């Protein structure tokens, strides 16, 4: 029998190559940005994607304060959290979050799109979000990518 033999290659922690990428969030819709960032953090844009290994890239998101929410989502969308005490339910809107901590809005959106496991927590640690255009990761020589190129 003369056939070609193919092996499925599974990556592990030692064989993964992690790159650094920069995404500019200026005027990008929040949900589309978060879903693409989650895709890169998981490593699904790479040919050697392995679901049980952190094989994604390190992602730097700049200009988080300029992310776009269309319509009335800035004021009508409500995020709820609970402190654990009676009467401790707290409500906030994206407008309030952007005023206090602009990077937190993108981090919350991406976190919701990652697995709710230890691996998802490790992948979220590879996300770096900054409100302005500067970031302290120039030494890693990050490659700038556009949202539609992912």
PDB file of C-alpha atoms in Angstrom:
ATOM      1  CA  UNK A   1       0.000   0.000   0.000  1.00  0.00           C
ATOM      2  CA  UNK A   2       1.579   3.238  -1.161  1.00  0.00           C
ATOM      3  CA  UNK A   3      -0.020   6.116   0.744  1.00  0.00           C
ATOM      4  CA  UNK A   4       1.157   9.234   2.410  1.00  0.00           C
ATOM      5  CA  UNK A   5       1.218   9.248   6.166  1.00  0.00           C
ATOM      6  CA  UNK A   6       0.089  12.379   7.972  1.00  0.00           C
ATOM      7  CA  UNK A   7       0.460  13.009  11.652  1.00  0.00           C
ATOM      8  CA  UNK A   8      -1.638  15.348  13.685  1.00  0.00           C
ATOM      9  CA  UNK A   9       0.728  17.654  15.514  1.00  0.00           C
ATOM     10  CA  UNK A  10      -0.382  18.741  18.964  1.00  0.00           C
ATOM     11  CA  UNK A  11       1.434  21.664  20.488  1.00  0.00           C
ATOM     12  CA  UNK A  12       2.587  21.725  24.072  1.00  0.00           C
ATOM     13  CA  UNK A  13       3.952  24.441  26.324  1.00  0.00           C
ATOM     14  CA  UNK A  14       7.531  23.908  25.105  1.00  0.00           C
ATOM     15  CA  UNK A  15       6.751  24.037  21.363  1.00  0.00           C
ATOM     16  CA  UNK A  16       4.407  27.036  21.302  1.00  0.00           C
ATOM     17  CA  UNK A  17       5.704  30.249  19.723  1.00  0.00           C
ATOM     18  CA  UNK A  18       3.981  33.293  21.183  1.00  0.00           C
ATOM     19  CA  UNK A  19       4.079  36.586  19.303  1.00  0.00           C
ATOM     20  CA  UNK A  20       3.123  40.090  20.411  1.00  0.00           C
ATOM     21  CA  UNK A  21       0.425  41.971  18.495  1.00  0.00           C
ATOM     22  CA  UNK A  22      -1.029  45.467  18.850  1.00  0.00           C
ATOM     23  CA  UNK A  23      -4.638  46.328  18.023  1.00  0.00           C
ATOM     24  CA  UNK A  24      -5.861  49.930  17.877  1.00  0.00           C
ATOM     25  CA  UNK A  25      -9.409  50.107  19.267  1.00  0.00           C
ATOM     26  CA  UNK A  26     -10.219  53.536  17.829  1.00  0.00           C
ATOM     27  CA  UNK A  27     -13.827  53.551  16.536  1.00  0.00           C
ATOM     28  CA  UNK A  28     -14.095  49.750  16.520  1.00  0.00           C
ATOM     29  CA  UNK A  29     -17.333  48.126  17.727  1.00  0.00           C
ATOM     30  CA  UNK A  30     -16.812  46.643  21.197  1.00  0.00           C
ATOM     31  CA  UNK A  31     -18.224  43.185  20.484  1.00  0.00           C
ATOM     32  CA  UNK A  32     -16.337  42.662  17.230  1.00  0.00           C
ATOM     33  CA  UNK A  33     -13.120  43.839  18.826  1.00  0.00           C
ATOM     34  CA  UNK A  34     -13.596  41.547  21.840  1.00  0.00           C
ATOM     35  CA  UNK A  35     -14.409  38.477  19.731  1.00  0.00           C
ATOM     36  CA  UNK A  36     -11.331  38.957  17.526  1.00  0.00           C
ATOM     37  CA  UNK A  37      -9.069  39.573  20.526  1.00  0.00           C
ATOM     38  CA  UNK A  38     -10.423  36.414  22.198  1.00  0.00           C
ATOM     39  CA  UNK A  39      -9.728  34.465  18.990  1.00  0.00           C
ATOM     40  CA  UNK A  40      -6.080  35.600  18.968  1.00  0.00           C
ATOM     41  CA  UNK A  41      -5.670  34.983  22.722  1.00  0.00           C
ATOM     42  CA  UNK A  42      -6.880  31.390  22.302  1.00  0.00           C
ATOM     43  CA  UNK A  43      -4.629  30.819  19.272  1.00  0.00           C
ATOM     44  CA  UNK A  44      -7.414  29.871  16.867  1.00  0.00           C
ATOM     45  CA  UNK A  45      -5.839  31.982  14.123  1.00  0.00           C
ATOM     46  CA  UNK A  46      -2.796  29.670  14.048  1.00  0.00           C
ATOM     47  CA  UNK A  47      -2.584  26.423  12.072  1.00  0.00           C
ATOM     48  CA  UNK A  48      -1.307  24.471  15.081  1.00  0.00           C
ATOM     49  CA  UNK A  49      -4.206  25.361  17.398  1.00  0.00           C
ATOM     50  CA  UNK A  50      -4.497  22.958  20.306  1.00  0.00           C
ATOM     51  CA  UNK A  51      -7.556  23.483  22.532  1.00  0.00           C
ATOM     52  CA  UNK A  52      -5.971  22.380  25.814  1.00  0.00           C
ATOM     53  CA  UNK A  53      -2.780  24.494  25.522  1.00  0.00           C
ATOM     54  CA  UNK A  54      -2.238  28.245  25.846  1.00  0.00           C
ATOM     55  CA  UNK A  55      -0.979  28.678  22.274  1.00  0.00           C
ATOM     56  CA  UNK A  56      -2.338  32.186  21.635  1.00  0.00           C
ATOM     57  CA  UNK A  57      -0.435  35.414  21.191  1.00  0.00           C
ATOM     58  CA  UNK A  58       0.066  38.262  23.649  1.00  0.00           C
ATOM     59  CA  UNK A  59      -2.348  41.043  22.658  1.00  0.00           C
ATOM     60  CA  UNK A  60      -1.911  44.754  23.379  1.00  0.00           C
ATOM     61  CA  UNK A  61      -5.038  46.894  22.870  1.00  0.00           C
ATOM     62  CA  UNK A  62      -4.422  50.647  22.717  1.00  0.00           C
ATOM     63  CA  UNK A  63      -6.905  53.570  22.664  1.00  0.00           C
ATOM     64  CA  UNK A  64      -9.459  51.666  24.738  1.00  0.00           C
ATOM     65  CA  UNK A  65     -11.223  54.901  25.626  1.00  0.00           C
ATOM     66  CA  UNK A  66     -12.174  55.396  21.950  1.00  0.00           C
ATOM     67  CA  UNK A  67     -14.064  52.109  21.502  1.00  0.00           C
ATOM     68  CA  UNK A  68     -17.442  52.475  19.770  1.00  0.00           C
ATOM     69  CA  UNK A  69     -20.869  51.513  21.073  1.00  0.00           C
ATOM     70  CA  UNK A  70     -23.644  52.335  18.614  1.00  0.00           C
ATOM     71  CA  UNK A  71     -27.136  53.489  19.418  1.00  0.00           C
ATOM     72  CA  UNK A  72     -28.090  53.882  23.063  1.00  0.00           C
ATOM     73  CA  UNK A  73     -25.889  51.028  24.300  1.00  0.00           C
ATOM     74  CA  UNK A  74     -23.596  53.470  26.096  1.00  0.00           C
ATOM     75  CA  UNK A  75     -26.370  54.392  28.547  1.00  0.00           C
ATOM     76  CA  UNK A  76     -29.030  51.660  28.210  1.00  0.00           C
ATOM     77  CA  UNK A  77     -26.803  48.594  28.695  1.00  0.00           C
ATOM     78  CA  UNK A  78     -26.462  47.731  32.383  1.00  0.00           C
ATOM     79  CA  UNK A  79     -23.790  45.549  33.978  1.00  0.00           C
ATOM     80  CA  UNK A  80     -24.804  43.961  37.296  1.00  0.00           C
ATOM     81  CA  UNK A  81     -22.523  42.685  40.024  1.00  0.00           C
ATOM     82  CA  UNK A  82     -23.180  41.522  43.552  1.00  0.00           C
ATOM     83  CA  UNK A  83     -20.999  42.299  46.573  1.00  0.00           C
ATOM     84  CA  UNK A  84     -22.158  39.300  48.592  1.00  0.00           C
ATOM     85  CA  UNK A  85     -23.939  41.362  51.234  1.00  0.00           C
ATOM     86  CA  UNK A  86     -27.700  41.899  51.578  1.00  0.00           C
ATOM     87  CA  UNK A  87     -28.720  44.781  49.344  1.00  0.00           C
ATOM     88  CA  UNK A  88     -25.325  44.648  47.683  1.00  0.00           C
ATOM     89  CA  UNK A  89     -26.441  44.540  44.062  1.00  0.00           C
ATOM     90  CA  UNK A  90     -24.559  47.198  42.073  1.00  0.00           C
ATOM     91  CA  UNK A  91     -25.409  48.467  38.593  1.00  0.00           C
ATOM     92  CA  UNK A  92     -23.190  50.334  36.147  1.00  0.00           C
ATOM     93  CA  UNK A  93     -23.294  51.414  32.503  1.00  0.00           C
ATOM     94  CA  UNK A  94     -20.532  51.395  29.873  1.00  0.00           C
ATOM     95  CA  UNK A  95     -20.429  55.207  30.045  1.00  0.00           C
ATOM     96  CA  UNK A  96     -19.559  55.100  33.765  1.00  0.00           C
ATOM     97  CA  UNK A  97     -16.950  52.375  33.218  1.00  0.00           C
ATOM     98  CA  UNK A  98     -15.277  54.339  30.390  1.00  0.00           C
ATOM     99  CA  UNK A  99     -15.153  57.434  32.601  1.00  0.00           C
ATOM    100  CA  UNK A 100     -13.409  55.643  35.498  1.00  0.00           C
ATOM    101  CA  UNK A 101     -11.431  52.732  33.971  1.00  0.00           C
ATOM    102  CA  UNK A 102     -11.578  52.594  30.147  1.00  0.00           C
ATOM    103  CA  UNK A 103      -9.492  49.422  29.905  1.00  0.00           C
ATOM    104  CA  UNK A 104     -11.909  47.480  32.116  1.00  0.00           C
ATOM    105  CA  UNK A 105     -14.738  47.549  29.545  1.00  0.00           C
ATOM    106  CA  UNK A 106     -12.678  45.704  26.926  1.00  0.00           C
ATOM    107  CA  UNK A 107     -11.246  43.303  29.518  1.00  0.00           C
ATOM    108  CA  UNK A 108     -14.775  42.394  30.702  1.00  0.00           C
ATOM    109  CA  UNK A 109     -15.963  41.806  27.136  1.00  0.00           C
ATOM    110  CA  UNK A 110     -12.999  39.599  26.234  1.00  0.00           C
ATOM    111  CA  UNK A 111     -13.258  37.651  29.504  1.00  0.00           C
ATOM    112  CA  UNK A 112     -16.832  36.698  28.662  1.00  0.00           C
ATOM    113  CA  UNK A 113     -15.655  35.182  25.365  1.00  0.00           C
ATOM    114  CA  UNK A 114     -12.898  33.008  26.822  1.00  0.00           C
ATOM    115  CA  UNK A 115     -13.363  29.600  28.496  1.00  0.00           C
ATOM    116  CA  UNK A 116     -14.375  29.696  32.153  1.00  0.00           C
ATOM    117  CA  UNK A 117     -11.440  27.492  33.228  1.00  0.00           C
ATOM    118  CA  UNK A 118      -7.873  27.871  34.488  1.00  0.00           C
ATOM    119  CA  UNK A 119      -6.745  27.918  30.864  1.00  0.00           C
ATOM    120  CA  UNK A 120      -9.099  30.816  30.165  1.00  0.00           C
ATOM    121  CA  UNK A 121      -7.640  32.694  33.129  1.00  0.00           C
ATOM    122  CA  UNK A 122      -4.119  32.135  31.816  1.00  0.00           C
ATOM    123  CA  UNK A 123      -5.144  33.331  28.366  1.00  0.00           C
ATOM    124  CA  UNK A 124      -6.722  36.478  29.812  1.00  0.00           C
ATOM    125  CA  UNK A 125      -3.388  37.253  31.497  1.00  0.00           C
ATOM    126  CA  UNK A 126      -1.911  37.618  27.986  1.00  0.00           C
ATOM    127  CA  UNK A 127      -4.160  40.635  27.340  1.00  0.00           C
ATOM    128  CA  UNK A 128      -2.824  44.130  27.985  1.00  0.00           C
ATOM    129  CA  UNK A 129      -5.284  47.027  27.570  1.00  0.00           C
ATOM    130  CA  UNK A 130      -4.302  50.702  27.682  1.00  0.00           C
ATOM    131  CA  UNK A 131      -6.560  53.762  27.532  1.00  0.00           C
ATOM    132  CA  UNK A 132      -4.187  55.889  25.452  1.00  0.00           C
ATOM    133  CA  UNK A 133      -1.989  55.281  22.401  1.00  0.00           C
ATOM    134  CA  UNK A 134       1.197  54.500  24.381  1.00  0.00           C
ATOM    135  CA  UNK A 135       2.159  51.152  25.864  1.00  0.00           C
ATOM    136  CA  UNK A 136       5.288  49.937  27.728  1.00  0.00           C
ATOM    137  CA  UNK A 137       5.841  46.841  25.550  1.00  0.00           C
ATOM    138  CA  UNK A 138       8.065  48.322  22.804  1.00  0.00           C
ATOM    139  CA  UNK A 139      10.920  45.955  23.744  1.00  0.00           C
ATOM    140  CA  UNK A 140       8.858  42.958  22.553  1.00  0.00           C
ATOM    141  CA  UNK A 141       8.621  44.433  19.011  1.00  0.00           C
ATOM    142  CA  UNK A 142       4.852  43.928  18.668  1.00  0.00           C
ATOM    143  CA  UNK A 143       3.337  43.641  15.208  1.00  0.00           C
ATOM    144  CA  UNK A 144       0.368  45.910  14.525  1.00  0.00           C
ATOM    145  CA  UNK A 145      -2.631  44.146  13.024  1.00  0.00           C
ATOM    146  CA  UNK A 146      -5.999  45.347  11.782  1.00  0.00           C
ATOM    147  CA  UNK A 147      -9.261  43.851  13.007  1.00  0.00           C
ATOM    148  CA  UNK A 148     -10.255  42.480   9.597  1.00  0.00           C
ATOM    149  CA  UNK A 149      -6.843  40.845   9.011  1.00  0.00           C
ATOM    150  CA  UNK A 150      -7.313  38.337  11.831  1.00  0.00           C
TER     151      UNK A 150
END
